[in-house]
Amino acid sequence: MTRIGGAEMVDWNLAVATATRFVRPGPEISREEARAVVAELRRHAKASEEHVRSYTRMIPEGHEPEDTPVLVVDRAGWIKANVAGFRALLGPLLAKMQDRRGNGPGGAVLGAVGGKVTGVELGMLLSFLSSRVLGQYETFAPATRDLPASADGGGRLLLVAPNIVHVERELDVDPHDFRLWVALHEETHRTQFTGVPWLRDHLQGEIQSFLDETDVDPMTLLERLREAVQTFAGGSRPEGERGEDGDEGGRSLVEIVQTPAQREVLGRLTAVMSLLEGHADFVMDGVGPEVVGSVAEIREKFQQRRARGASRLDLALRKLLGLDAKLRQYRDGEKFVRAVVDEVGMDGFNRVWTSPNTLPTKAEISAPADWVARVHRKTDQ
C-alpha cells in the first residue's frame, strides 16, 4: 500500500466497507424475480453483440476480437469493481506523491489525515454513485477473485441489476424493452474498445498525462480540496471567472484540481468521452426501432429524467462532481455522430477510429463539419 508521512494514503478496503455500508437499498424484489432479471440481462447482453456490430460495422466480418466478460452485479459488486479500477489507475500518482512527500509540514498534515479519512471519503462518494449507474464498460479492469476481466488485464462489462429495475419502474416503461435498450448502450462501449485495438492504450495514456501533471504538493492539494468544500457550501467563483460552460456558479472538483497543462489534456479527454458516449446513444437509438418496440417512449422519459435530477441535493452533487459535464457529453457527442453520419454515412463516420489523429477535437465536437473537412479532405486526396 502506498504510504505518505507513515500513513496509508488510501485505505482501499475501508473505501469498499464504507461504500457498501452506506449504499442505498435496492428496489424490493423477490429472489425469483431477481434471478429472472439477471438471466434476462445476460441474454440481452449476448443478443446486443450482433445488433451493435451489424449496425456500426466497426468489426470486419469474420474477425472475432478478444472476448471480455459480462457481469450482472448489484451495487456492492459495482463498488468493488470500481475500487479495483481506481487502485490500478491511480497507482502511479500515489507513488509519485510518496516520492515527493519529504519531511515538510505539508507531508505531515497529509500524513496526519491519513488513508483512513481518504478511504471513508472515497467510500461515501462511491456509495452515492453506486445507485445511479445502470451499466459500465470498465476499460481498465484488473481481474480479482470475484471479478474476472479480459486476458490482457482490462475490459469487462457491468450491468447493475437493481439500478436498472429501479429506473424502469420509476419511468413506468416496458421492463424487457428497457433492459435491452441499456444493454445496447453498454455493448456499444464494449465494441468500441474491442473493435479499435489502439483506443484503450490511447485513453490510458491521456489519463496518465493528466495525472502526471497533477500538483502533488500536499499543502496545495489540501488548499484546493478546501476550495472544493467552500464551493459545495455555496461559494462562487472569483468575479469574472467562468466555467467550461460559461456558468459563474460553483466549480466542479475536476475544474478545481487541474493545472494549465491539465486543461489541455482534459480538453482532449472531453472530446474522446463525448465521442464515445454520444456514439453509444446514437447506436442504442439507431438499433432500437427494430428490436425495442417502445424505444421512443423510453428515450423521451429517460431524457427528462437525466435533465431534471432527483433533487436539489442531487443537482448540487452533480455540479460538484462534474456529472453535469457528463450529461453534456451525451448530448453534444450524439449530435456530432448524427451530423457526421448524415453527411458521410456510417463508413465515413468510422474513419474516426483510424488513429488518434482522426479523433475529433473538443472544438470539432461542436462543429462536425470541421471534422468532416479535416479528415475526409486529407484521406480522400
Coordinates of C-alpha atoms in Angstrom, one line a residue:
M1 CA 0.0 0.0 0.0
T2 CA 1.3 3.4 -0.9
R3 CA 2.1 5.4 2.2
I4 CA 2.8 9.1 2.9
G5 CA 4.1 10.5 6.2
G6 CA 4.0 7.0 7.7
A7 CA 0.3 6.6 7.0
E8 CA -1.6 4.9 4.2
M9 CA -2.7 7.4 1.5
V10 CA -5.8 5.4 0.6
D11 CA -7.3 2.6 2.7
W12 CA -8.9 0.8 -0.2
N13 CA -10.5 -1.8 2.0
L14 CA -12.1 0.9 4.1
A15 CA -13.4 2.6 1.0
V16 CA -15.2 -0.6 0.0
A17 CA -16.5 -1.2 3.5
T18 CA -17.8 2.4 3.8
A19 CA -19.4 2.5 0.4
T20 CA -21.2 -0.8 1.0
R21 CA -22.3 0.2 4.4
F22 CA -23.9 3.5 3.3
V23 CA -25.2 2.4 -0.1
R24 CA -28.9 2.8 -0.6
P25 CA -31.0 -0.3 -0.5
G26 CA -32.2 -1.5 -3.9
P27 CA -35.8 -1.9 -5.0
E28 CA -38.0 -4.5 -3.4
I29 CA -37.9 -7.7 -5.5
S30 CA -38.3 -11.4 -4.8
R31 CA -35.5 -13.8 -5.2
E32 CA -37.2 -15.4 -8.1
E33 CA -37.7 -12.1 -9.8
A34 CA -34.1 -11.1 -9.2
R35 CA -32.9 -14.3 -10.8
A36 CA -35.2 -13.7 -13.8
V37 CA -33.8 -10.1 -14.2
V38 CA -30.2 -11.4 -14.1
A39 CA -30.9 -14.1 -16.7
E40 CA -32.6 -11.7 -19.0
L41 CA -29.8 -9.1 -18.8
R42 CA -27.3 -11.7 -19.7
R43 CA -29.4 -12.7 -22.7
H44 CA -29.8 -9.1 -23.8
A45 CA -26.0 -8.5 -23.5
K46 CA -25.4 -11.5 -25.7
A47 CA -28.0 -10.5 -28.3
S48 CA -26.7 -6.9 -28.3
E49 CA -23.4 -8.0 -29.7
E50 CA -24.8 -8.9 -33.1
H51 CA -27.2 -5.9 -33.2
V52 CA -24.4 -3.4 -32.4
R53 CA -21.8 -5.0 -34.7
S54 CA -24.3 -5.1 -37.6
Y55 CA -25.3 -1.5 -37.2
T56 CA -21.9 0.1 -36.5
R57 CA -19.9 -2.1 -39.0
M58 CA -16.9 -1.4 -36.7
I59 CA -15.7 -5.1 -36.6
P60 CA -14.9 -6.7 -40.0
E61 CA -16.9 -9.8 -40.9
G62 CA -15.0 -12.9 -39.9
H63 CA -12.9 -11.1 -37.3
E64 CA -13.5 -12.0 -33.7
P65 CA -12.0 -9.6 -31.2
E66 CA -10.9 -10.8 -27.8
D67 CA -13.8 -11.6 -25.6
T68 CA -14.5 -9.6 -22.5
P69 CA -16.7 -10.8 -19.6
V70 CA -20.2 -9.6 -19.0
L71 CA -21.1 -9.3 -15.3
V72 CA -24.5 -8.6 -13.9
V73 CA -23.8 -7.1 -10.4
D74 CA -25.5 -5.5 -7.5
R75 CA -24.5 -2.1 -6.1
A76 CA -21.8 -3.7 -3.9
G77 CA -20.3 -5.5 -6.8
W78 CA -20.1 -2.2 -8.8
I79 CA -18.4 -0.6 -5.9
K80 CA -15.8 -3.4 -5.6
A81 CA -15.1 -3.3 -9.3
N82 CA -14.6 0.5 -9.3
V83 CA -12.3 0.5 -6.3
A84 CA -10.1 -2.1 -8.0
G85 CA -10.0 0.1 -11.1
F86 CA -9.2 3.3 -9.2
R87 CA -6.4 1.5 -7.3
A88 CA -4.8 0.3 -10.6
L89 CA -5.2 3.6 -12.4
L90 CA -4.1 5.9 -9.5
G91 CA -1.1 3.7 -8.6
P92 CA 1.5 5.9 -10.4
L93 CA 0.1 9.1 -9.0
L94 CA 0.2 7.8 -5.4
A95 CA 3.7 6.5 -5.9
K96 CA 4.7 9.9 -7.2
M97 CA 3.3 11.6 -4.2
Q98 CA 5.1 9.2 -2.0
D99 CA 8.4 10.0 -3.7
R100 CA 7.9 13.7 -3.2
R101 CA 6.4 13.7 0.3
G102 CA 9.6 14.8 2.1
N103 CA 9.5 15.8 5.7
G104 CA 7.9 19.2 5.2
P105 CA 4.8 20.4 7.1
G106 CA 2.6 19.6 4.1
G107 CA 3.5 15.9 4.3
A108 CA 3.0 15.9 8.0
V109 CA -0.5 17.3 7.6
L110 CA -1.5 14.8 4.9
G111 CA 0.1 12.0 6.9
A112 CA -2.0 13.0 9.9
V113 CA -5.2 12.9 7.9
G114 CA -4.1 9.5 6.7
G115 CA -5.6 6.9 4.4
K116 CA -8.5 6.2 6.8
V117 CA -10.1 9.5 6.1
T118 CA -9.4 9.3 2.4
G119 CA -10.9 5.8 2.3
V120 CA -14.0 7.0 4.0
E121 CA -14.3 9.9 1.7
L122 CA -13.9 7.7 -1.4
G123 CA -16.4 5.2 0.0
M124 CA -19.0 7.9 0.6
L125 CA -18.6 9.1 -3.0
L126 CA -18.9 5.6 -4.4
S127 CA -22.0 4.9 -2.2
F128 CA -23.6 8.0 -3.8
L129 CA -22.7 7.0 -7.4
S130 CA -23.5 3.3 -7.0
S131 CA -27.2 3.8 -7.0
R132 CA -27.1 5.9 -10.2
V133 CA -25.1 3.8 -12.7
L134 CA -27.1 1.5 -14.9
G135 CA -24.2 -0.1 -16.7
Q136 CA -20.5 0.5 -17.3
Y137 CA -17.8 -0.8 -19.6
E138 CA -14.7 -0.9 -17.5
T139 CA -11.8 -0.1 -19.8
F140 CA -9.2 -0.5 -17.0
A141 CA -10.4 -3.5 -15.1
P142 CA -7.8 -5.6 -13.2
A143 CA -9.1 -9.1 -12.5
T144 CA -9.9 -10.0 -8.9
R145 CA -11.1 -13.2 -7.3
D146 CA -14.7 -12.2 -7.6
L147 CA -14.5 -10.1 -10.8
P148 CA -12.9 -11.6 -13.9
A149 CA -11.6 -9.4 -16.7
S150 CA -10.2 -10.0 -20.1
A151 CA -6.9 -11.8 -20.5
D152 CA -4.9 -8.6 -21.1
G153 CA -5.9 -7.2 -17.7
G154 CA -8.5 -4.7 -19.0
G155 CA -12.1 -4.8 -20.1
R156 CA -15.4 -6.1 -18.6
L157 CA -19.0 -5.0 -19.0
L158 CA -21.0 -4.4 -15.8
L159 CA -24.8 -4.3 -15.7
V160 CA -26.1 -3.1 -12.4
A161 CA -29.4 -5.0 -12.0
P162 CA -31.0 -3.2 -9.0
N163 CA -30.5 0.2 -10.6
I164 CA -31.9 -0.9 -13.9
V165 CA -35.0 -2.3 -12.2
H166 CA -35.3 0.9 -10.1
V167 CA -35.3 3.2 -13.2
E168 CA -37.6 1.1 -15.3
R169 CA -40.1 1.2 -12.5
E170 CA -39.6 5.0 -12.0
L171 CA -40.1 5.7 -15.7
D172 CA -43.0 3.2 -15.9
V173 CA -41.7 1.7 -19.2
D174 CA -41.7 -1.8 -20.5
P175 CA -39.1 -3.6 -18.4
H176 CA -38.0 -6.0 -21.1
D177 CA -37.5 -3.2 -23.7
F178 CA -35.7 -1.0 -21.2
R179 CA -33.2 -3.8 -20.2
L180 CA -32.4 -4.4 -23.9
W181 CA -32.0 -0.7 -24.5
V182 CA -29.5 -0.4 -21.7
A183 CA -27.6 -3.4 -22.9
L184 CA -27.3 -1.9 -26.4
H185 CA -25.7 1.2 -24.9
E186 CA -23.1 -0.7 -22.9
E187 CA -22.4 -3.2 -25.7
T188 CA -21.6 -0.3 -27.9
H189 CA -18.9 0.7 -25.5
R190 CA -17.5 -2.8 -25.5
T191 CA -17.5 -2.8 -29.3
Q192 CA -15.7 0.5 -29.3
F193 CA -12.8 -0.9 -27.3
T194 CA -12.6 -4.4 -28.7
G195 CA -13.0 -3.2 -32.2
V196 CA -10.4 -0.4 -32.0
P197 CA -7.2 -2.0 -30.6
W198 CA -5.3 1.2 -30.0
L199 CA -8.2 3.1 -28.2
R200 CA -7.6 1.6 -24.7
D201 CA -3.9 2.5 -24.7
H202 CA -4.5 5.9 -26.1
L203 CA -7.1 6.7 -23.4
Q204 CA -4.9 5.3 -20.7
G205 CA -2.0 7.5 -22.0
E206 CA -4.1 10.6 -21.8
I207 CA -5.3 9.9 -18.3
Q208 CA -1.8 9.2 -17.1
S209 CA -0.7 12.5 -18.8
F210 CA -3.4 14.2 -16.8
L211 CA -2.3 12.6 -13.6
D212 CA 1.4 13.2 -14.3
E213 CA 0.6 17.0 -14.4
T214 CA -1.1 16.8 -11.0
D215 CA 0.4 19.2 -8.5
V216 CA 1.4 16.8 -5.8
D217 CA 2.4 19.3 -3.2
P218 CA 0.3 18.2 -0.1
M219 CA -0.5 21.8 1.1
T220 CA -1.6 22.9 -2.4
L221 CA -3.7 19.8 -2.7
L222 CA -5.4 20.5 0.7
E223 CA -6.0 24.1 -0.3
R224 CA -7.8 23.0 -3.4
L225 CA -9.8 20.5 -1.5
R226 CA -10.8 23.3 0.9
E227 CA -11.9 25.4 -2.1
A228 CA -14.0 22.4 -3.2
V229 CA -15.7 22.3 0.2
Q230 CA -16.4 26.0 0.0
T231 CA -17.8 25.6 -3.5
F232 CA -20.2 22.9 -2.3
A233 CA -21.2 25.0 0.6
G234 CA -22.5 27.7 -1.7
G235 CA -19.4 29.7 -2.6
S236 CA -18.9 31.2 -6.0
R237 CA -16.1 31.8 -8.5
P238 CA -13.9 34.8 -8.3
E239 CA -15.5 37.7 -10.0
G240 CA -15.5 37.3 -13.8
E241 CA -14.4 33.7 -13.7
R242 CA -16.5 31.2 -15.7
G243 CA -16.6 27.5 -16.1
E244 CA -16.2 25.5 -19.2
D245 CA -19.9 26.0 -20.0
G246 CA -19.9 29.8 -19.2
D247 CA -21.5 29.2 -15.8
E248 CA -20.5 31.5 -13.0
G249 CA -21.6 29.2 -10.3
G250 CA -19.5 26.8 -8.2
R251 CA -16.8 24.8 -9.9
S252 CA -16.6 21.1 -10.1
L253 CA -13.8 19.1 -8.5
V254 CA -12.3 18.4 -11.9
E255 CA -12.0 22.1 -12.6
I256 CA -10.6 22.9 -9.2
V257 CA -7.7 20.5 -9.3
Q258 CA -6.5 21.0 -12.8
T259 CA -3.4 22.9 -13.8
P260 CA -3.0 24.8 -17.2
A261 CA -1.2 21.7 -18.6
Q262 CA -4.1 19.5 -17.4
R263 CA -6.6 21.7 -19.1
E264 CA -5.1 20.8 -22.5
V265 CA -5.3 17.1 -21.7
L266 CA -8.7 17.4 -20.2
G267 CA -9.9 19.1 -23.5
R268 CA -8.7 16.0 -25.5
L269 CA -10.3 13.7 -22.9
T270 CA -13.6 15.5 -23.0
A271 CA -13.7 15.2 -26.8
V272 CA -13.0 11.4 -26.7
M273 CA -15.5 10.8 -24.0
S274 CA -18.1 12.9 -25.8
L275 CA -17.5 10.8 -28.9
L276 CA -17.8 7.5 -27.0
E277 CA -20.9 8.4 -25.1
G278 CA -22.6 10.1 -28.0
H279 CA -21.8 7.2 -30.3
A280 CA -23.4 4.8 -27.7
D281 CA -26.5 6.9 -27.5
F282 CA -26.7 7.1 -31.3
V283 CA -26.4 3.4 -31.7
M284 CA -28.8 2.4 -29.0
D285 CA -31.5 4.6 -30.6
G286 CA -30.5 3.5 -34.2
V287 CA -30.8 -0.2 -33.4
G288 CA -33.8 0.4 -31.1
P289 CA -36.7 0.7 -33.6
E290 CA -36.0 -2.8 -34.9
V291 CA -35.6 -4.6 -31.6
V292 CA -37.0 -2.3 -28.9
G293 CA -40.7 -1.6 -29.6
S294 CA -41.1 1.2 -27.1
V295 CA -37.7 3.0 -27.8
A296 CA -39.3 6.4 -28.5
E297 CA -41.2 6.4 -25.1
I298 CA -38.1 5.2 -23.3
R299 CA -35.8 7.8 -24.8
E300 CA -38.2 10.7 -24.1
K301 CA -38.8 9.7 -20.4
F302 CA -35.1 8.9 -19.9
Q303 CA -34.0 12.3 -21.3
Q304 CA -36.4 14.0 -19.0
R305 CA -35.0 12.1 -16.0
R306 CA -31.4 13.0 -17.0
A307 CA -32.3 16.7 -17.2
R308 CA -34.1 17.2 -14.0
G309 CA -32.1 15.2 -11.5
A310 CA -33.6 13.6 -8.4
S311 CA -33.5 16.5 -6.0
R312 CA -31.8 19.8 -5.2
L313 CA -29.0 17.9 -3.4
D314 CA -28.6 15.6 -6.4
L315 CA -28.2 18.6 -8.7
A316 CA -25.6 20.2 -6.3
L317 CA -23.6 16.9 -6.2
R318 CA -23.8 16.5 -9.9
K319 CA -22.3 20.0 -10.3
L320 CA -19.6 19.4 -7.7
L321 CA -18.6 16.0 -9.2
G322 CA -18.7 17.2 -12.8
L323 CA -21.6 14.9 -13.6
D324 CA -23.4 17.7 -15.4
A325 CA -20.5 17.8 -17.8
K326 CA -21.1 14.1 -18.5
L327 CA -24.7 14.9 -19.4
R328 CA -23.4 17.4 -22.0
Q329 CA -21.1 14.8 -23.3
Y330 CA -24.1 12.5 -24.1
R331 CA -25.9 15.4 -25.8
D332 CA -23.0 17.0 -27.7
G333 CA -21.5 13.7 -28.7
E334 CA -24.7 12.3 -30.1
K335 CA -25.2 15.5 -32.2
F336 CA -21.7 15.1 -33.6
V337 CA -22.2 11.5 -34.5
R338 CA -25.6 12.1 -36.1
A339 CA -24.4 15.0 -38.1
V340 CA -21.3 13.2 -39.4
V341 CA -23.3 10.0 -40.3
D342 CA -25.9 12.2 -42.1
E343 CA -23.1 13.8 -44.1
V344 CA -20.8 10.9 -45.0
G345 CA -22.6 7.7 -43.9
M346 CA -21.6 5.1 -41.3
D347 CA -18.5 4.0 -43.2
G348 CA -17.4 7.6 -43.5
F349 CA -18.0 8.2 -39.8
N350 CA -16.0 5.1 -38.9
R351 CA -12.8 6.9 -40.1
V352 CA -12.9 8.4 -36.7
W353 CA -11.5 5.1 -35.4
T354 CA -8.5 5.1 -37.8
S355 CA -5.9 6.6 -35.4
P356 CA -5.7 9.1 -32.5
N357 CA -5.2 11.8 -35.2
T358 CA -8.7 11.2 -36.6
L359 CA -10.4 11.6 -33.3
P360 CA -12.4 14.8 -33.1
T361 CA -11.0 17.7 -31.1
K362 CA -13.1 19.4 -28.5
A363 CA -13.9 22.2 -30.9
E364 CA -14.9 19.7 -33.7
I365 CA -17.4 18.0 -31.4
S366 CA -19.4 21.3 -31.6
A367 CA -18.6 21.7 -35.3
P368 CA -18.9 18.3 -37.0
A369 CA -18.4 19.9 -40.5
D370 CA -14.9 20.9 -39.5
W371 CA -14.1 17.3 -38.6
V372 CA -15.5 16.1 -41.9
A373 CA -13.5 18.7 -43.8
R374 CA -10.3 17.8 -42.0
V375 CA -10.4 14.0 -42.0
H376 CA -12.1 13.4 -45.4
R377 CA -10.2 16.1 -47.3
K378 CA -6.9 14.6 -46.2
T379 CA -7.8 10.9 -46.6
D380 CA -9.6 11.4 -50.0
Q381 CA -6.7 13.3 -51.6

